[in-house]
Amino acid sequence: MSIDPTVIAHIAREMHLPQHHVANCLNLHQEGCTVPFITRYRKEQTGEMDEVVVRAVIDRFTYLENLAKRKQEILASIEEQGKLTPELQLAVERCEKMVELEDLYLPYKQKRKTRASVARDRGLEPLAQTILAGGNVDPTPFVNPDNELLDTEAVLAGAMDIISEMVAEDPLVRNTVRRELQHNGVIECRKRRIAPDDSPYTMYYEYEEKLGDMPPHRTLAINRAEREDAIRIKLLYDREQMETMIGHIVAEKYPTHHPTYVELAIADGLKRLVVPSIETELRNMKTEEAEAHAVAVFGENLRHLLLTPPVQVGNILGIDPAFRTGCKIVVVSVQGDLLDTTTIYPVPPHNDVVKASAVICELVRKHQVKLIAIGNGTASAETEEFISELITKALPDVKYMIVNEAGASVYSVSEVAREEFPDHDATVRGAVSIARRVLDPLAELVKIDPKSIGVGQYQHDLTQSFLSTKLQEVVESVVNYVGVNLNTASASLLQFVSGVNSAIARNIVAYRRQIGGFSTREELLAVPKIGKVTFEQCAGFLRVPDGKNLLDNTSVHPESYRIAQQLLEQVQNDTAKLKTLVNKSKGGIDKLAAELGCGVPTLRDMIDQLARPGRDPRSDLEKPILRSSKVSLEDMQEGMILEGVVRNVVDFGAFVDVGLKNDGLVHVSELADRFVKNPHDVIAVGARVKVKILGIDRERKRLALSIKQAL
């Protein structure tokens, strides 16, 4: 289906992009190309748009498509009523926002019975029009007991209801009220009588703030407090000023109206109809903005967490700590296979340290373990103390690290976990997940619903479908950025590869078992449900290490193999000479790209990949902290400088793991020696940082930290 050129021009103008790049992007999208594919392999056509811009173009196109569809529905509805005028049709067609469109449609919208509709049914429309036109107002002829119009007072009240609704449904009135409330409306929060005095929402029991100034996290907080009946919320505004503003609009539209009647109708319409409607609309809009912000924060944190570099130190011993039921122990290989499992009881109430020490030492010796991964859940601190002392006494070559086990319990009872370990219970699966998060965080965490990973803010207050969609986009983006080993990836990981769904992912794994492993990307074409289109979308993101073709272990797409081979021939397969070749080429990379018949962006990416085939982009990032001794809260003193890892970033700061059970908080004011509006501008999940202890709450076991004072 061809795309309306005016829509392309509109998006290009709005986003400051060349029209042909926008057109190419949207055409590729309509052809079924994924965002990662468009971003990576169609750079020449899109002007090297990144994923954020590509998604924004597609989202804007979808919005405008829905807007156009809604316009046609509204025009058809009004025409069916016989009320469509050329002026109204033009106004509808010119609308660029859904809210403006709905304002225009409101007077023609079929709605439930209202006071105004009842008055119209009773024949009071002519009297209302007479009042607006400034004619002779005589309610007497309209008195009719059979119509429940017992006296002139009832007649005038009905006519005023009609005028109130007409004013309330006027697009200019609604837009004026909307704008005024947006800029000057004040959110008032007051304690409900049933709310306890010690609830988490006490700060909102007597609270006021301009609607326009309210930050996203506060919007979500007061929404939650309202849902839990802790507070009531009201939008305050200058009623007298608002009535005057609306009066001017009405006077311009009906210059000879009767002020006495119309002013009363304006006051009633404003209080009863317009403000409640616009207040709901604005609060919904504010909530949508807050949700979008919270999802963006969650997505940013999730991206950095998924990009945590793998720790390649051989076999890993994983521990899922617990008190009464004991600590579940597993040993996993460098491929993530389960090698051994047992249970030890070194912590209360059993305190069998001697036997537990012997078991750990034997497993370390038997499997040549160099690293122990300890989950940070229940009994984590006690288990860490046991392991720390054991390393000091008997295992000097072994290190340990604390692993965020958020979501491990979710994985342990999932269908994926049962398929992987049908002969083991949930405790073993949970411990395996902890160990694998060290080996390859991305490959393991994609098996878990992102909402359960523990790096969000207010995620339970968000629209869950919206949250899930956006987080899945983040996972898809990271998986395709890193690339996937075709011969080791699970179906859970493969389903996030461009063009691959869950059914195709299972087919790939099944076919891999059948043939014993892929030796080329081209063999994917033999997998059921993978045709040429799917192959085009996914091939470049799948790697075949030690395969027949060096290019299969790079992000070079098979469609560019011919060019890559020509490039390699020119340097006699000596990839170290690639950059020299570019420098020697007269005209530089532009001339070389023209000679090879490809675009400059494609050639640039190709040279980078050929210079470092099989490179994992995560290898350039900071590695996790490995420890050999436990850090204790009792050892902490104000002013100490510690090294830690950022676990979560939120609007008010960042949580940093310094080796204690609870992460310390770096308030946003302590992130840098300058004003920081958005913590993500200066810090990210997974970053290793030095922090200074500003305060210690020993009773609540919390640290207040500073990064700027540790510099």
XYZ file of C-alpha atoms in Angstrom:
711
model
C 0.000 0.000 0.000
C 1.421 3.353 -1.023
C 1.900 5.996 1.644
C 0.278 9.409 1.294
C 3.094 11.836 0.331
C 1.519 14.553 2.498
C 1.918 12.302 5.539
C 5.582 11.734 4.698
C 6.100 15.465 4.262
C 4.332 16.162 7.558
C 6.545 13.721 9.505
C 9.708 14.949 7.793
C 8.880 18.553 8.599
C 7.912 17.766 12.168
C 11.014 15.653 12.898
C 13.450 17.726 10.790
C 14.341 14.798 8.532
C 14.771 14.559 4.745
C 11.553 13.397 3.103
C 13.176 10.609 1.111
C 14.699 9.125 4.276
C 11.312 9.137 5.979
C 9.685 7.598 2.902
C 12.317 4.852 2.694
C 11.993 4.096 6.395
C 8.206 3.754 6.209
C 8.308 1.716 2.992
C 10.779 -0.703 4.574
C 8.535 -0.970 7.624
C 5.496 -1.717 5.460
C 7.486 -4.372 3.607
C 7.889 -6.190 6.940
C 11.439 -5.144 7.819
C 12.166 -4.997 11.543
C 13.545 -1.931 13.289
C 16.948 -3.583 14.022
C 17.252 -4.632 10.360
C 16.339 -1.180 9.043
C 18.774 0.464 11.447
C 21.715 -1.878 10.776
C 21.402 -2.844 7.130
C 19.548 -0.026 5.410
C 21.609 2.956 6.552
C 22.018 4.367 3.079
C 18.241 4.460 2.598
C 17.441 6.042 5.958
C 20.350 8.433 6.285
C 21.744 6.333 9.177
C 18.761 6.853 11.464
C 19.293 5.128 14.795
C 16.681 2.849 16.364
C 15.150 5.632 18.432
C 14.487 7.762 15.363
C 13.242 4.828 13.271
C 10.757 3.858 15.996
C 9.692 7.496 16.379
C 9.004 7.791 12.631
C 6.979 4.565 12.653
C 5.062 5.566 15.805
C 4.245 8.979 14.350
C 3.067 7.389 11.110
C 0.825 5.022 13.077
C -0.644 7.968 15.005
C -1.375 9.900 11.814
C -2.891 6.797 10.235
C -5.229 6.419 13.208
C -6.016 10.135 13.083
C -6.958 9.906 9.384
C -9.131 6.864 10.061
C -10.888 8.643 12.913
C -11.502 11.702 10.708
C -13.303 9.527 8.154
C -15.425 7.921 10.879
C -16.388 11.327 12.294
C -17.169 12.851 8.908
C -19.342 9.855 8.039
C -21.184 10.116 11.357
C -21.889 13.855 11.031
C -22.933 13.496 7.407
C -25.335 10.725 8.375
C -26.920 13.179 10.836
C -27.313 15.691 8.003
C -25.231 18.290 9.831
C -22.008 18.284 7.814
C -21.160 21.709 6.389
C -18.178 22.612 4.170
C -16.735 24.674 7.018
C -17.024 21.812 9.491
C -15.535 19.332 7.028
C -12.554 21.626 6.463
C -12.066 22.054 10.216
C -12.083 18.265 10.697
C -9.641 17.698 7.851
C -7.238 20.307 9.237
C -7.027 18.734 12.709
C -3.527 17.534 13.586
C -4.283 16.225 17.076
C -6.775 13.636 18.221
C -7.946 15.827 21.100
C -8.789 18.691 18.715
C -10.689 16.278 16.505
C -12.730 14.916 19.413
C -13.526 18.479 20.536
C -15.012 19.207 17.109
C -17.023 15.999 17.166
C -18.353 16.398 20.714
C -21.554 18.329 19.816
C -22.465 15.656 17.235
C -21.477 12.646 19.275
C -24.194 10.238 20.290
C -24.269 10.356 24.066
C -26.359 9.175 26.955
C -29.226 11.284 28.291
C -28.146 14.656 29.700
C -30.021 17.543 31.247
C -29.616 19.420 27.962
C -30.902 16.514 25.845
C -33.933 16.186 28.119
C -34.577 19.932 27.703
C -34.299 19.604 23.934
C -36.751 16.704 23.965
C -39.136 18.969 25.836
C -38.921 21.543 23.046
C -36.783 24.188 24.749
C -34.158 24.564 22.000
C -35.903 27.617 20.441
C -35.927 29.433 23.793
C -32.222 28.737 24.299
C -31.482 30.133 20.827
C -33.604 33.221 21.586
C -31.549 33.871 24.741
C -28.287 33.554 22.770
C -29.626 35.813 20.017
C -30.800 38.454 22.488
C -34.460 38.206 21.485
C -37.538 38.610 23.639
C -37.332 35.984 26.376
C -40.798 34.783 27.266
C -40.833 31.332 28.939
C -44.610 31.303 29.446
C -45.555 29.544 26.154
C -43.249 26.672 27.039
C -44.900 25.834 30.370
C -46.352 22.331 29.983
C -47.070 20.092 32.987
C -47.263 17.049 30.702
C -43.583 17.704 29.858
C -42.722 18.266 33.517
C -42.365 21.990 32.811
C -44.557 23.088 35.670
C -43.650 26.784 35.676
C -41.516 29.432 33.985
C -38.664 28.722 36.387
C -38.443 25.122 35.171
C -38.603 26.328 31.571
C -35.717 28.774 32.032
C -33.673 26.139 33.900
C -34.061 23.771 30.937
C -33.066 26.437 28.432
C -30.024 27.289 30.563
C -29.023 23.602 30.573
C -28.998 23.668 26.780
C -26.832 26.804 26.731
C -24.483 25.359 29.356
C -23.919 22.279 27.201
C -23.488 24.339 24.024
C -20.819 26.428 25.753
C -19.161 23.342 27.240
C -18.971 21.652 23.826
C -17.566 24.649 21.977
C -14.050 23.667 20.742
C -12.624 27.128 21.442
C -14.006 27.104 24.987
C -12.594 23.647 25.666
C -9.211 24.563 24.256
C -9.110 27.759 26.331
C -9.964 25.889 29.531
C -7.487 23.149 28.650
C -4.673 25.618 28.079
C -5.440 27.589 31.247
C -5.587 24.471 33.440
C -2.408 23.104 31.889
C -0.459 26.263 32.664
C -2.064 27.527 35.849
C -4.110 24.688 37.328
C -2.983 23.482 40.758
C -3.248 19.888 41.955
C -4.514 19.798 45.533
C -4.027 16.619 47.587
C -5.807 16.166 50.930
C -5.887 13.288 53.383
C -8.969 11.112 53.402
C -10.487 10.426 56.793
C -10.011 6.672 56.402
C -6.281 6.996 55.641
C -3.838 6.011 58.421
C -1.490 8.630 59.841
C 1.591 6.498 59.160
C 1.000 5.551 55.514
C 3.721 5.929 52.846
C 1.753 8.865 51.451
C 1.816 11.242 54.430
C 3.741 13.847 52.420
C 0.665 14.176 50.178
C -1.862 14.620 52.987
C -1.562 18.421 52.661
C 0.067 19.020 49.303
C -0.325 21.412 46.377
C 1.624 21.795 43.130
C 1.000 23.311 39.709
C -0.125 20.636 37.304
C 2.395 21.727 34.688
C 5.300 21.525 37.148
C 4.542 18.079 38.554
C 7.356 15.605 37.703
C 6.498 12.141 36.374
C 7.374 10.174 39.504
C 5.127 12.418 41.648
C 2.239 11.979 39.214
C 2.474 8.208 39.573
C 2.862 8.464 43.357
C -0.276 10.553 43.892
C -2.206 8.331 41.479
C -1.304 5.338 43.594
C -2.192 7.177 46.815
C -5.572 8.084 45.327
C -6.222 4.487 44.221
C -5.461 3.270 47.738
C -7.892 5.813 49.236
C -5.148 7.658 51.100
C -5.880 11.042 49.494
C -8.444 12.887 47.407
C -7.264 14.997 44.494
C -8.796 18.175 43.148
C -7.714 20.565 40.415
C -7.855 24.204 41.577
C -8.194 27.167 39.228
C -9.258 30.824 39.203
C -12.962 30.396 38.510
C -13.748 34.085 38.128
C -10.965 34.597 35.596
C -12.007 31.484 33.681
C -15.645 32.605 33.514
C -14.516 35.975 32.159
C -12.395 34.321 29.456
C -15.275 32.094 28.374
C -17.623 35.062 28.471
C -15.492 36.828 25.863
C -15.646 33.765 23.588
C -19.428 33.517 23.903
C -19.839 37.272 23.381
C -17.869 37.106 20.153
C -19.950 34.201 18.885
C -23.301 35.567 20.132
C -22.788 39.358 20.345
C -26.423 40.154 21.223
C -26.949 37.487 23.903
C -28.702 38.161 27.228
C -25.805 38.476 29.744
C -27.974 37.768 32.780
C -28.935 34.323 31.571
C -25.751 33.429 29.686
C -23.385 34.291 32.543
C -25.266 31.879 34.796
C -25.125 29.237 32.065
C -21.370 29.774 31.643
C -20.765 29.367 35.382
C -22.836 26.177 35.447
C -21.237 24.725 32.289
C -17.766 25.488 33.524
C -18.233 23.891 36.942
C -20.446 20.958 35.956
C -19.319 20.049 32.448
C -16.127 21.598 31.092
C -13.710 21.496 34.025
C -14.507 17.920 35.171
C -14.099 16.702 31.581
C -10.859 18.610 30.947
C -9.501 17.711 34.395
C -9.943 14.017 33.630
C -8.378 14.513 30.215
C -5.363 16.422 31.593
C -4.765 13.985 34.415
C -4.920 11.110 31.951
C -2.483 12.951 29.693
C -0.195 13.647 32.652
C -0.363 9.985 33.618
C 0.456 8.901 30.063
C 3.469 11.225 30.040
C 4.569 9.891 33.436
C 4.154 6.303 32.256
C 6.151 7.008 29.101
C 8.895 8.539 31.233
C 8.887 5.645 33.712
C 9.013 3.114 30.878
C 11.914 5.017 29.314
C 13.771 4.926 32.646
C 13.021 1.220 32.998
C 14.105 0.586 29.413
C 17.363 2.491 29.842
C 18.191 0.532 33.006
C 17.212 -2.740 31.367
C 19.397 -2.030 28.352
C 22.473 -1.433 30.495
C 21.724 -4.502 32.618
C 21.394 -6.719 29.547
C 24.684 -5.326 28.240
C 26.551 -6.410 31.381
C 29.732 -8.135 30.118
C 29.958 -11.924 30.552
C 32.502 -13.148 33.106
C 34.536 -15.873 31.396
C 36.460 -17.607 34.170
C 35.619 -21.233 33.527
C 33.056 -23.228 35.494
C 30.996 -21.288 38.033
C 29.550 -22.388 41.346
C 26.180 -20.785 42.008
C 24.487 -20.481 45.407
C 20.836 -19.716 46.050
C 20.915 -18.919 49.790
C 18.192 -19.868 52.287
C 17.932 -20.429 56.047
C 15.719 -23.361 56.987
C 15.769 -25.236 53.671
C 19.519 -24.760 53.147
C 21.582 -23.179 50.385
C 21.094 -24.810 46.991
C 24.439 -25.319 45.210
C 24.999 -25.828 41.487
C 28.056 -25.912 39.248
C 27.588 -24.839 35.638
C 30.050 -25.156 32.780
C 31.263 -22.323 30.557
C 28.465 -23.370 28.165
C 25.894 -23.059 30.962
C 25.327 -26.798 31.363
C 24.525 -28.128 34.829
C 27.476 -30.216 36.071
C 26.665 -30.775 39.743
C 24.134 -29.929 42.406
C 23.733 -30.368 46.162
C 22.495 -28.559 49.281
C 24.483 -27.215 52.228
C 23.387 -25.782 55.606
C 26.059 -23.321 56.792
C 23.652 -20.652 58.108
C 21.068 -20.602 60.921
C 19.228 -22.573 62.110
C 21.536 -25.467 61.086
C 24.988 -23.777 61.219
C 26.704 -26.864 59.773
C 29.763 -24.898 58.645
C 32.215 -27.809 58.748
C 30.309 -30.080 56.409
C 29.346 -27.169 54.137
C 33.006 -26.119 53.868
C 34.046 -29.620 52.889
C 31.349 -29.798 50.201
C 32.321 -26.437 48.668
C 36.040 -27.277 48.684
C 35.374 -30.619 46.990
C 33.207 -29.036 44.275
C 35.809 -26.316 43.652
C 38.551 -28.938 43.313
C 36.461 -31.361 41.230
C 35.265 -28.768 38.702
C 38.208 -26.323 38.894
C 35.913 -23.483 39.950
C 37.410 -19.989 40.084
C 34.277 -17.978 40.810
C 31.331 -18.369 43.189
C 28.080 -16.523 42.434
C 25.855 -15.803 45.445
C 22.241 -14.689 45.050
C 21.330 -11.531 46.948
C 18.053 -12.790 48.439
C 17.206 -14.290 51.822
C 20.277 -15.377 53.867
C 22.591 -13.736 51.329
C 24.591 -11.790 53.951
C 25.109 -14.877 56.108
C 26.089 -16.998 53.105
C 28.487 -14.321 51.896
C 30.164 -14.261 55.323
C 30.571 -18.054 55.225
C 32.039 -18.023 51.692
C 34.313 -15.070 52.480
C 35.806 -16.839 55.489
C 36.157 -20.098 53.546
C 38.028 -18.325 50.722
C 40.381 -16.702 53.239
C 41.107 -20.014 54.980
C 41.100 -22.564 52.187
C 40.420 -21.181 48.689
C 42.844 -18.312 48.013
C 42.489 -18.607 44.213
C 38.695 -18.276 44.253
C 36.688 -15.047 43.998
C 33.005 -14.455 44.590
C 30.394 -11.956 43.477
C 26.905 -11.062 44.645
C 24.349 -11.518 41.879
C 21.001 -9.765 41.698
C 18.611 -12.687 41.720
C 15.486 -10.654 40.877
C 13.278 -12.807 38.674
C 15.147 -16.058 39.380
C 12.116 -17.464 41.187
C 9.924 -16.444 38.230
C 12.242 -18.286 35.847
C 12.498 -21.349 38.111
C 8.795 -22.175 37.750
C 8.474 -21.125 34.098
C 7.826 -23.440 31.184
C 11.279 -22.572 29.800
C 12.964 -23.720 33.020
C 10.936 -26.930 33.125
C 11.942 -27.702 29.542
C 15.612 -27.060 30.318
C 15.683 -29.017 33.582
C 12.730 -31.429 33.678
C 14.440 -33.639 36.289
C 15.216 -30.873 38.791
C 13.043 -28.821 41.115
C 12.597 -25.049 41.190
C 15.380 -24.498 43.752
C 17.982 -26.020 41.434
C 16.698 -24.047 38.460
C 16.880 -20.815 40.476
C 20.491 -21.487 41.448
C 21.363 -22.250 37.814
C 19.848 -18.933 36.780
C 22.025 -17.117 39.326
C 25.210 -18.765 38.020
C 24.308 -18.251 34.365
C 23.729 -14.537 34.950
C 27.468 -14.309 35.499
C 28.402 -16.410 32.457
C 26.152 -14.499 30.039
C 23.642 -12.063 31.562
C 21.877 -11.403 28.264
C 21.309 -15.053 27.367
C 19.848 -15.750 30.814
C 17.830 -12.617 31.494
C 15.887 -12.819 28.211
C 14.132 -15.867 29.694
C 12.512 -13.688 32.350
C 9.699 -11.176 32.011
C 11.571 -7.832 32.052
C 9.120 -6.480 34.651
C 10.531 -9.009 37.148
C 14.207 -8.098 36.717
C 14.104 -5.318 39.302
C 15.538 -2.253 37.550
C 12.356 -0.220 37.137
C 10.458 2.460 39.006
C 6.701 2.363 39.648
C 6.425 -0.534 37.177
C 3.362 -1.922 38.977
C 1.537 1.390 38.476
C 1.974 1.408 34.711
C -0.274 0.149 31.950
C 1.113 -3.354 31.730
C 0.542 -3.897 28.007
C 2.381 -0.649 27.177
C 5.208 -1.525 29.576
C 5.594 -5.041 28.159
C 5.646 -3.820 24.551
C 8.312 -1.187 25.202
C 10.502 -3.488 27.289
C 10.314 -6.193 24.643
C 11.567 -3.595 22.160
C 14.564 -2.954 24.435
C 15.349 -6.664 24.683
C 15.037 -7.045 20.904
C 17.330 -4.066 20.385
C 20.043 -5.388 22.722
C 19.927 -8.960 21.413
C 20.387 -7.802 17.829
C 23.060 -5.276 18.798
C 25.138 -7.968 20.497
C 24.429 -10.767 18.034
C 23.569 -14.386 18.797
C 25.636 -17.562 18.561
C 23.568 -19.759 16.272
C 24.987 -22.964 17.768
C 24.519 -22.235 21.484
C 21.569 -19.823 21.769
C 18.414 -21.035 23.452
C 15.014 -20.664 21.828
C 14.295 -17.968 24.434
C 17.185 -15.893 23.069
C 16.648 -16.689 19.390
C 13.028 -15.464 19.425
C 14.279 -11.897 19.918
C 16.427 -11.999 16.775
C 15.121 -9.859 13.918
C 12.515 -11.751 11.896
C 12.446 -14.748 14.254
C 9.368 -15.630 16.316
C 8.986 -18.283 19.015
C 7.939 -21.001 16.542
C 10.907 -20.359 14.247
C 13.235 -20.203 17.266
C 12.102 -23.672 18.364
C 12.547 -24.948 14.792
C 16.124 -23.605 14.720
C 16.986 -25.399 17.972
C 15.348 -28.625 16.786
C 17.153 -28.532 13.429
C 20.453 -27.752 15.189
C 20.083 -30.889 17.305
C 19.267 -32.862 14.188
C 22.372 -31.806 12.220
C 24.700 -31.448 15.194
C 25.258 -27.716 14.699
C 25.336 -25.130 11.915
C 28.503 -24.690 9.875
C 27.133 -21.810 7.745
C 24.377 -19.221 7.931
C 23.029 -20.493 4.632
C 21.946 -23.731 6.342
C 19.218 -21.696 8.042
C 17.256 -21.872 4.786
C 16.681 -25.576 5.495
C 14.947 -24.787 8.801
C 11.138 -25.074 8.573
C 9.345 -21.692 8.230
C 12.541 -19.830 7.275
C 12.173 -18.514 3.753
C 14.158 -15.890 1.885
C 12.393 -12.968 3.601
C 12.960 -14.307 7.121
C 16.542 -15.223 6.243
C 17.176 -11.686 5.022
C 15.865 -10.237 8.304
C 17.719 -12.560 10.699
C 20.938 -13.778 9.046
C 23.127 -10.778 9.836
C 22.365 -10.995 13.551
C 23.250 -14.687 13.879
C 26.868 -15.804 14.303
C 28.560 -19.095 13.420
C 31.906 -19.162 15.282
C 34.424 -21.629 13.819
C 32.223 -22.045 10.753
C 33.281 -22.522 7.141
C 33.104 -18.827 6.332
C 34.797 -16.107 8.408
C 32.021 -13.695 7.418
C 29.438 -15.870 9.189
C 31.015 -14.799 12.490
C 30.524 -11.084 11.806
C 27.579 -8.728 11.429
C 28.294 -8.477 7.688
C 25.025 -9.416 5.992
C 25.116 -12.277 3.448
C 23.808 -9.856 0.822
C 27.164 -8.031 1.151
C 29.447 -11.085 1.119
C 30.525 -10.467 -2.480
C 31.703 -6.959 -1.569
C 33.381 -8.204 1.608
C 35.247 -10.886 -0.358
C 36.479 -8.275 -2.851
C 37.660 -6.162 0.040
C 39.524 -9.084 1.615
C 41.115 -9.982 -1.722
C 42.533 -6.467 -2.004
C 44.360 -6.925 1.317
C 45.146 -10.607 0.667
C 42.977 -11.606 3.671
C 45.168 -9.575 6.009
C 42.453 -7.714 7.926
C 45.046 -5.550 9.673
C 45.614 -3.794 6.332
C 41.984 -2.766 5.838
C 42.303 0.706 7.312
C 45.548 1.227 5.411
C 43.693 0.336 2.220
C 41.115 3.024 2.945
C 43.811 5.606 3.645
C 45.666 4.767 0.422
C 42.545 4.919 -1.715
C 42.407 8.182 -3.626
C 39.266 9.882 -2.411
C 39.249 7.864 0.792
C 36.362 5.682 1.874
C 33.884 7.397 -0.478
C 35.933 6.408 -3.545
C 36.488 2.872 -2.255
C 32.765 2.421 -1.561
C 31.935 3.573 -5.098
C 34.482 1.134 -6.561
C 33.008 -1.753 -4.564
C 29.418 -0.786 -5.328
C 28.184 -0.171 -1.808
C 27.350 2.734 0.471
C 29.854 4.374 2.792
C 28.003 3.367 6.014
C 27.911 -0.271 4.900
C 31.600 -0.226 4.016
C 32.508 1.447 7.297
C 30.640 -1.217 9.284
C 32.131 -3.956 7.154
C 35.703 -2.830 7.781
C 35.048 -2.611 11.518
C 33.640 -6.136 11.585
C 36.348 -7.690 9.428
C 39.034 -6.135 11.605
C 37.568 -7.838 14.689
C 35.471 -10.875 13.669
C 33.481 -12.461 16.459
C 33.905 -9.425 18.697
C 31.338 -9.113 21.474
C 30.463 -5.396 21.860
C 29.965 -6.017 25.587
C 33.677 -6.757 25.968
C 34.465 -3.033 25.872
C 32.237 -2.317 28.886
C 33.185 -2.343 32.556
C 33.420 -5.780 34.163
C 31.551 -6.691 37.373
C 33.400 -6.463 40.698
C 34.770 -9.759 42.017
C 35.412 -9.988 45.770
C 37.420 -12.187 48.097
C 36.301 -10.768 51.463
C 32.967 -9.591 52.862
C 32.167 -5.945 53.473
C 30.355 -5.362 56.784
C 28.099 -2.490 57.815
C 29.922 -2.423 61.146
C 33.136 -1.596 59.292
C 31.553 1.401 57.561
C 32.393 4.933 58.656
C 31.274 8.268 57.310
C 33.808 9.668 54.881
C 35.016 6.270 53.619
C 35.584 5.856 49.873
C 34.241 2.599 48.412
C 33.959 1.020 44.990
C 30.547 -0.189 43.870
C 28.297 -1.088 40.962
C 25.154 0.830 39.984
C 22.154 -1.492 40.357
C 19.278 0.847 39.519
C 18.792 4.413 38.294
C 15.612 6.309 39.199
C 14.426 9.900 38.916
C 15.771 10.850 42.332
C 19.191 9.206 42.059
C 20.940 5.848 41.808
C 21.261 2.750 43.968
C 24.805 1.415 44.279
C 25.926 -2.032 45.447
C 29.009 -1.652 47.668
C 28.965 -5.218 48.951
C 26.243 -4.915 51.595
C 22.845 -6.602 51.561
C 21.095 -3.286 50.860
C 22.228 -0.963 48.085
C 23.228 2.554 49.089
C 21.472 5.592 47.624
C 23.240 8.361 45.748
C 20.765 11.230 45.642
C 20.541 13.060 42.314
C 22.205 16.085 43.963
C 25.266 13.931 44.736
C 25.749 12.375 41.296
C 27.963 15.114 39.844
C 29.486 18.479 40.699
C 26.890 20.203 38.517
C 23.118 20.312 38.366
C 21.705 17.002 37.088
C 18.143 17.019 35.781
C 18.146 13.455 34.481
C 20.312 10.895 36.364
C 20.697 8.877 33.149
C 22.736 11.735 31.719
C 25.588 10.922 34.113
C 25.119 7.350 35.357
C 23.966 3.938 34.082
C 23.119 0.518 35.452
C 26.230 -1.665 35.598
C 28.679 1.236 35.875
C 31.526 0.828 38.369
C 31.787 3.920 40.522
C 33.645 5.244 43.541
C 31.391 6.599 46.272
C 31.865 8.441 49.540
C 29.750 7.547 52.571
C 27.765 10.615 53.653
C 25.598 8.974 56.276
C 24.842 5.607 57.867
C 21.437 4.543 59.186
C 22.527 1.474 61.153
C 19.024 0.705 62.404
C 17.580 0.528 58.883
C 20.920 -0.666 57.428
C 21.052 2.067 54.793
C 23.848 4.190 53.381
C 23.681 7.688 51.951
C 26.411 7.964 49.314
C 27.988 10.574 47.076
C 29.773 10.189 43.773
C 30.715 13.838 43.331
C 32.491 13.941 46.699
C 34.458 10.769 45.875
C 35.970 12.246 42.719
